[in-house]
Each structure stands twice: as C-alpha cells, then as structure tokens.
Amino acid sequence: MNAPLRAAAPFDPEAPARLHPSVALRDESFGALAYHFGNRRLVFLKSRALVELVVDLEHHECARAAVSAHVEDDEVDAYVAALGRLYDSGVIDGR
C-alpha cells in the first residue's frame, strides 16, 4: 500500500504559491481535472471558483491574498484549507 503523498513542509497560506509547473488542468463542467506529470496523480477541482483561484495564485503576494481576492470573507477558511490539500497532493507549490 502506498503512503499518501506529503509535501516536505506544511502549507503556509502566508507564503507565495503557484500551480505546480508539472501540473496540467483540463476544464470540466464541474471545475477541472489536475494531472501531475511527475507523480502521476489525478485530482478533481470541484468548482470553477477553485480553478480560477489556483490559476491566479502566482499573481498574488501570498496564497491567502489570492483567496481573499477571489471569494467572500466567510469562505476564506474553506478555500485556504482546499489549497492546503492541493499543496499536499502536489497540485500547487511555493514559488
């Protein structure tokens, strides 16, 4: 049984982030599929808002700033948590 993939350091929403360069996104009606060519993982991004956020991450000084620019205040914590899971799976990384 394979152990779950874990990033070397924990996700820091106050640090800069980006879509990992080895990840390709394919638009779908529910959001997008993210395929990592390095670890061969396929991840579902289950909303258009999350897809837009992930694509736009690199244009903000930190992940939390990107989240705040894309979602309402009451959704920030949920989206930061979602980015943490995407970081753990290798879809996003620091820059």
mmCIF file of C-alpha atoms in Angstrom:
data_model
loop_
_atom_site.group_PDB
_atom_site.id
_atom_site.type_symbol
_atom_site.label_atom_id
_atom_site.label_comp_id
_atom_site.label_asym_id
_atom_site.label_seq_id
_atom_site.Cartn_x
_atom_site.Cartn_y
_atom_site.Cartn_z
ATOM 1 C CA MET A 1 0.000 0.000 0.000
ATOM 2 C CA ASN A 2 1.364 3.417 -0.943
ATOM 3 C CA ALA A 3 1.596 6.115 1.704
ATOM 4 C CA PRO A 4 -0.167 9.389 0.871
ATOM 5 C CA LEU A 5 1.994 11.993 -0.809
ATOM 6 C CA ARG A 6 3.063 14.718 1.616
ATOM 7 C CA ALA A 7 4.879 17.931 0.837
ATOM 8 C CA ALA A 8 8.259 18.411 2.523
ATOM 9 C CA ALA A 9 6.999 21.390 4.529
ATOM 10 C CA PRO A 10 3.444 22.169 5.634
ATOM 11 C CA PHE A 11 1.338 24.533 3.562
ATOM 12 C CA ASP A 12 1.785 28.162 4.601
ATOM 13 C CA PRO A 13 -1.041 30.392 3.322
ATOM 14 C CA GLU A 14 1.094 33.457 4.053
ATOM 15 C CA ALA A 15 3.734 32.309 1.542
ATOM 16 C CA PRO A 16 3.646 32.754 -2.237
ATOM 17 C CA ALA A 17 2.153 29.833 -4.189
ATOM 18 C CA ARG A 18 1.537 28.762 -7.770
ATOM 19 C CA LEU A 19 0.157 25.951 -9.870
ATOM 20 C CA HIS A 20 2.969 23.382 -9.933
ATOM 21 C CA PRO A 21 4.787 23.570 -13.294
ATOM 22 C CA SER A 22 4.291 19.806 -13.817
ATOM 23 C CA VAL A 23 0.507 20.056 -13.472
ATOM 24 C CA ALA A 24 -1.917 20.402 -16.360
ATOM 25 C CA LEU A 25 -5.520 21.479 -15.847
ATOM 26 C CA ARG A 26 -8.343 20.266 -18.039
ATOM 27 C CA ASP A 27 -11.591 22.205 -17.827
ATOM 28 C CA GLU A 28 -14.654 20.155 -16.963
ATOM 29 C CA SER A 29 -18.275 21.046 -16.293
ATOM 30 C CA PHE A 30 -17.728 20.609 -12.529
ATOM 31 C CA GLY A 31 -14.431 22.550 -12.411
ATOM 32 C CA ALA A 32 -11.264 20.857 -13.663
ATOM 33 C CA LEU A 33 -9.069 17.800 -13.591
ATOM 34 C CA ALA A 34 -5.497 18.409 -12.462
ATOM 35 C CA TYR A 35 -2.912 15.891 -13.668
ATOM 36 C CA HIS A 36 0.596 15.934 -12.193
ATOM 37 C CA PHE A 37 3.052 14.554 -14.753
ATOM 38 C CA GLY A 38 5.697 13.926 -12.076
ATOM 39 C CA ASN A 39 3.767 11.894 -9.513
ATOM 40 C CA ARG A 40 1.006 10.817 -11.957
ATOM 41 C CA ARG A 41 -1.774 11.871 -9.599
ATOM 42 C CA LEU A 42 -5.149 12.976 -10.876
ATOM 43 C CA VAL A 43 -7.024 15.444 -8.663
ATOM 44 C CA PHE A 44 -10.529 16.847 -9.100
ATOM 45 C CA LEU A 45 -11.036 20.586 -8.572
ATOM 46 C CA LYS A 46 -14.747 20.634 -7.877
ATOM 47 C CA SER A 47 -15.642 24.256 -8.571
ATOM 48 C CA ARG A 48 -14.890 26.915 -11.165
ATOM 49 C CA ALA A 49 -14.033 29.324 -8.332
ATOM 50 C CA LEU A 50 -11.293 26.980 -7.084
ATOM 51 C CA VAL A 51 -9.916 26.555 -10.603
ATOM 52 C CA GLU A 52 -9.772 30.324 -11.128
ATOM 53 C CA LEU A 53 -8.075 30.737 -7.756
ATOM 54 C CA VAL A 54 -5.420 28.108 -8.494
ATOM 55 C CA VAL A 55 -4.654 29.607 -11.909
ATOM 56 C CA ASP A 56 -4.354 33.098 -10.386
ATOM 57 C CA LEU A 57 -2.226 32.165 -7.331
ATOM 58 C CA GLU A 58 1.071 33.299 -8.828
ATOM 59 C CA HIS A 59 -0.253 36.840 -9.327
ATOM 60 C CA HIS A 60 -0.593 37.496 -5.592
ATOM 61 C CA GLU A 61 1.998 38.025 -2.867
ATOM 62 C CA CYS A 62 0.674 35.041 -0.903
ATOM 63 C CA ALA A 63 -1.952 32.312 -1.117
ATOM 64 C CA ARG A 64 -4.228 33.972 1.455
ATOM 65 C CA ALA A 65 -4.217 37.220 -0.557
ATOM 66 C CA ALA A 66 -5.235 35.271 -3.660
ATOM 67 C CA VAL A 67 -8.072 33.606 -1.754
ATOM 68 C CA SER A 68 -9.277 36.946 -0.391
ATOM 69 C CA ALA A 69 -9.315 38.361 -3.926
ATOM 70 C CA HIS A 70 -11.493 35.505 -5.211
ATOM 71 C CA VAL A 71 -14.014 34.599 -2.519
ATOM 72 C CA GLU A 72 -16.247 36.201 0.099
ATOM 73 C CA ASP A 73 -14.842 36.643 3.617
ATOM 74 C CA ASP A 74 -16.943 33.805 5.052
ATOM 75 C CA GLU A 75 -15.429 31.359 2.509
ATOM 76 C CA VAL A 76 -11.745 32.215 3.031
ATOM 77 C CA ASP A 77 -11.001 29.478 5.593
ATOM 78 C CA ALA A 78 -12.600 26.769 3.440
ATOM 79 C CA TYR A 79 -10.599 27.816 0.373
ATOM 80 C CA VAL A 80 -7.346 28.072 2.349
ATOM 81 C CA ALA A 81 -7.996 24.517 3.590
ATOM 82 C CA ALA A 82 -8.647 23.388 -0.002
ATOM 83 C CA LEU A 83 -5.341 24.936 -1.096
ATOM 84 C CA GLY A 84 -3.622 23.059 1.737
ATOM 85 C CA ARG A 85 -4.967 19.773 0.379
ATOM 86 C CA LEU A 86 -3.889 20.717 -3.156
ATOM 87 C CA TYR A 87 -0.433 21.544 -1.788
ATOM 88 C CA ASP A 88 -0.226 18.159 -0.058
ATOM 89 C CA SER A 89 -1.123 16.424 -3.322
ATOM 90 C CA GLY A 90 1.439 18.419 -5.335
ATOM 91 C CA VAL A 91 -1.028 20.401 -7.458
ATOM 92 C CA ILE A 92 0.304 23.704 -6.096
ATOM 93 C CA ASP A 93 3.690 24.578 -4.642
ATOM 94 C CA GLY A 94 5.623 27.546 -3.327
ATOM 95 C CA ARG A 95 7.399 29.900 -5.664
#
